[in-house]
Amino acid sequence: MNESRVISRPWALEGPSIQIDPLFPYYADRSAESIAEEIELSGYRTVHYFVVNESRVRTDIIEAFHARDIAVWALVIGNGTFATEHLPREWRSWRMGLLKELNDGFERFSPFSASYVEWKKEAVARVVLDHPFDGIEIAEPYFPEWDGIRRGVYGDVGPHAKQAFRDKYGHDIPEFLNKRAANYYKKGARHLRQMDYFPRGRRERTHR
């Protein structure tokens, strides 16, 4: 991106803001100016642009916001995606292993998959190089989730996570489903604490 286009908008770091997803049907067939005008009339000076697909970012919308002095964050998801058409063929090998199959339209990817992490880093780098965002934030890379054992989304228990856990602690990941297993999670508090503190991401922001 041309460095001369970078303008500091310090209000991006505080105050009310709003999230938009330009690929959502509500925004279909609308001009960038109409979208920016709607947000401006609502009184917002900061927008979180939800990047669902890194290859389908509308620069015209970002520039329309900037023309109104509205700051724009690129909001990307760190642990998965709602769209897969832009992913390489091997994307299924990136999947987390969960306690239950959810089929909720969101593909969760393992932060312990080196291939996924490398692809995501390159994709995010392209987003900020090719589009004049004011900053970037990575959302939802956390685990465990609240009430996750019952709901089936306690954390990543797939092959990537299992190997990383064994490499770090020297033993297998706790068992959450088979109550008769020797390493059933309720039988060993120490192992469960290790799982709770097992390396995982957190919401991050980087502001230009």
Coordinates of C-alpha atoms in Angstrom, one line a residue:
M1 CA 0.0 0.0 0.0
N2 CA 1.2 3.5 -0.7
E3 CA 2.5 4.9 2.6
S4 CA 1.3 8.4 1.7
R5 CA -2.3 7.3 2.0
V6 CA -1.9 6.3 5.7
I7 CA -3.5 8.9 8.0
S8 CA -3.7 8.6 11.7
R9 CA -7.3 8.4 13.1
P10 CA -6.7 8.1 16.9
W11 CA -10.4 7.9 17.7
A12 CA -10.3 4.4 16.2
L13 CA -9.0 3.3 19.6
E14 CA -11.9 4.5 21.7
G15 CA -15.6 5.5 21.6
P16 CA -18.6 3.8 20.0
S17 CA -18.1 1.7 16.9
I18 CA -20.0 -0.6 14.6
Q19 CA -19.3 -3.8 12.8
I20 CA -20.3 -4.4 9.1
D21 CA -20.0 -7.4 6.8
P22 CA -20.2 -6.1 3.2
L23 CA -20.8 -9.6 1.9
F24 CA -24.1 -9.8 4.0
P25 CA -27.2 -9.6 1.8
Y26 CA -28.2 -6.3 3.5
Y27 CA -25.3 -4.6 1.7
A28 CA -25.7 -6.4 -1.6
D29 CA -26.0 -4.1 -4.7
R30 CA -25.4 -1.0 -2.6
S31 CA -22.9 1.7 -3.4
A32 CA -20.0 2.3 -1.1
E33 CA -21.3 5.9 -0.7
S34 CA -24.7 4.7 0.5
I35 CA -23.2 2.4 3.1
A36 CA -20.7 5.0 4.4
E37 CA -23.5 7.6 4.5
E38 CA -25.7 5.4 6.6
I39 CA -23.0 4.8 9.1
E40 CA -22.1 8.5 9.2
L41 CA -25.7 9.5 9.9
S42 CA -25.8 7.0 12.7
G43 CA -23.0 8.9 14.4
Y44 CA -20.2 6.4 14.2
R45 CA -16.6 7.4 13.6
T46 CA -15.1 3.9 13.7
V47 CA -16.1 0.8 11.7
H48 CA -15.0 -2.8 12.1
Y49 CA -15.1 -4.3 8.6
F50 CA -15.7 -8.0 9.0
V51 CA -13.4 -9.8 6.5
V52 CA -15.2 -13.0 5.8
N53 CA -13.3 -13.7 2.6
E54 CA -9.8 -12.2 2.4
S55 CA -10.0 -12.2 -1.4
R56 CA -13.2 -10.2 -1.5
V57 CA -12.5 -7.0 0.3
R58 CA -14.1 -3.8 -1.1
T59 CA -11.6 -1.1 -1.1
D60 CA -14.2 1.4 -2.4
I61 CA -16.1 1.0 0.9
I62 CA -13.0 1.7 3.0
E63 CA -12.2 4.8 0.9
A64 CA -15.8 6.0 1.2
F65 CA -15.5 5.8 5.0
H66 CA -12.2 7.6 4.9
A67 CA -13.7 10.4 2.8
R68 CA -16.0 11.0 5.8
D69 CA -13.1 10.7 8.3
I70 CA -14.4 7.4 9.6
A71 CA -11.7 4.9 10.8
V72 CA -11.9 1.3 9.5
W73 CA -10.5 -1.7 11.2
A74 CA -10.0 -5.0 9.4
L75 CA -11.7 -7.6 11.6
V76 CA -10.5 -11.2 10.8
I77 CA -11.3 -14.4 12.6
G78 CA -8.3 -16.2 14.0
N79 CA -9.7 -19.7 14.4
G80 CA -11.9 -20.4 11.4
T81 CA -14.1 -19.2 8.6
F82 CA -17.7 -18.9 7.4
A83 CA -16.5 -19.2 3.8
T84 CA -14.3 -21.9 2.2
E85 CA -14.4 -21.1 -1.5
H86 CA -11.2 -19.1 -1.4
L87 CA -9.2 -21.6 0.6
P88 CA -6.6 -24.1 -0.8
R89 CA -7.6 -27.7 -1.4
E90 CA -6.0 -28.9 1.8
W91 CA -8.1 -26.7 4.1
R92 CA -10.0 -29.7 5.6
S93 CA -6.7 -30.9 7.1
W94 CA -6.7 -27.6 9.2
R95 CA -9.8 -28.5 11.1
M96 CA -10.0 -28.6 14.8
G97 CA -11.2 -31.7 16.5
L98 CA -14.2 -31.0 18.7
L99 CA -16.0 -33.1 21.3
K100 CA -19.2 -32.9 19.1
E101 CA -19.8 -32.2 15.5
L102 CA -21.6 -28.9 15.4
N103 CA -22.5 -28.3 11.7
D104 CA -23.3 -24.7 12.4
G105 CA -21.8 -23.2 9.3
F106 CA -18.5 -22.2 10.9
E107 CA -15.3 -24.2 10.0
R108 CA -13.0 -24.1 13.0
F109 CA -9.3 -24.3 12.3
S110 CA -6.6 -25.5 14.6
P111 CA -4.0 -22.9 15.7
F112 CA -1.6 -25.9 16.0
S113 CA -1.8 -26.6 12.3
A114 CA 1.4 -25.1 10.9
S115 CA -0.1 -25.1 7.4
Y116 CA -3.1 -23.1 8.5
V117 CA -1.1 -20.6 10.5
E118 CA 1.2 -19.9 7.6
W119 CA -1.7 -19.5 5.1
K120 CA -3.6 -17.2 7.5
K121 CA -0.5 -15.0 8.1
E122 CA 0.0 -14.6 4.4
A123 CA -3.7 -13.9 3.8
V124 CA -3.9 -11.2 6.5
A125 CA -0.7 -9.6 5.3
R126 CA -2.2 -9.3 1.8
V127 CA -5.3 -7.7 3.3
V128 CA -3.4 -4.9 5.0
L129 CA -1.0 -4.4 2.1
D130 CA -3.7 -4.3 -0.5
H131 CA -6.3 -2.2 1.3
P132 CA -6.0 1.0 3.3
F133 CA -7.3 -0.2 6.7
D134 CA -6.4 1.9 9.8
G135 CA -5.7 -1.2 11.8
I136 CA -6.3 -4.9 12.1
E137 CA -7.9 -7.0 14.8
I138 CA -8.0 -10.8 15.2
A139 CA -11.2 -12.0 16.8
E140 CA -12.3 -15.3 18.4
P141 CA -9.1 -17.2 18.6
Y142 CA -9.7 -18.1 22.3
F143 CA -10.4 -21.5 23.9
P144 CA -11.7 -23.1 26.0
E145 CA -15.3 -21.8 25.5
W146 CA -17.7 -21.3 28.4
D147 CA -19.6 -24.5 29.2
G148 CA -17.6 -26.0 26.4
I149 CA -17.5 -29.7 27.6
R150 CA -21.3 -30.0 27.6
R151 CA -21.7 -28.0 24.4
G152 CA -18.9 -29.9 22.6
V153 CA -16.7 -26.8 22.0
Y154 CA -14.4 -27.0 25.0
G155 CA -11.3 -26.7 22.8
D156 CA -9.3 -28.2 20.1
V157 CA -8.8 -31.9 20.8
G158 CA -7.9 -32.9 17.2
P159 CA -4.7 -34.5 16.0
H160 CA -2.8 -31.2 15.7
A161 CA -3.6 -30.2 19.3
K162 CA -3.0 -33.7 20.6
Q163 CA 0.5 -33.7 19.2
A164 CA 1.3 -30.3 20.5
F165 CA 0.0 -31.2 23.9
R166 CA 2.1 -34.3 24.1
D167 CA 5.2 -32.4 22.9
K168 CA 4.7 -29.8 25.7
Y169 CA 3.7 -32.0 28.6
G170 CA 4.9 -35.5 27.7
H171 CA 1.5 -37.2 28.0
D172 CA -1.8 -37.5 26.2
I173 CA -4.4 -34.8 26.2
P174 CA -7.2 -35.5 28.8
E175 CA -10.1 -37.7 27.8
F176 CA -13.5 -35.9 28.0
L177 CA -16.0 -38.4 26.7
N178 CA -15.0 -41.9 28.0
K179 CA -15.6 -41.8 31.8
R180 CA -13.7 -45.2 32.2
A181 CA -10.5 -43.9 30.6
A182 CA -7.5 -43.6 33.0
N183 CA -7.0 -40.0 31.8
Y184 CA -10.6 -39.0 32.1
Y185 CA -10.5 -35.2 32.8
K186 CA -12.3 -35.5 36.2
K187 CA -9.7 -38.0 37.5
G188 CA -6.7 -35.6 37.1
A189 CA -7.0 -32.0 38.1
R190 CA -3.4 -31.3 37.1
H191 CA -3.9 -32.5 33.5
L192 CA -7.1 -30.4 33.2
R193 CA -5.3 -27.3 34.4
Q194 CA -2.6 -28.0 31.8
M195 CA -5.4 -28.2 29.2
D196 CA -6.9 -24.9 30.4
Y197 CA -3.5 -23.1 30.1
F198 CA -2.5 -25.0 26.9
P199 CA -1.2 -22.3 24.5
R200 CA -4.0 -20.5 22.8
G201 CA -4.6 -17.2 21.2
R202 CA -6.3 -14.0 22.4
R203 CA -8.1 -11.1 20.8
E204 CA -5.4 -8.9 19.3
R205 CA -5.4 -5.4 17.7
T206 CA -2.7 -3.7 15.7
H207 CA -3.3 0.0 14.9
R208 CA -1.4 1.9 12.3

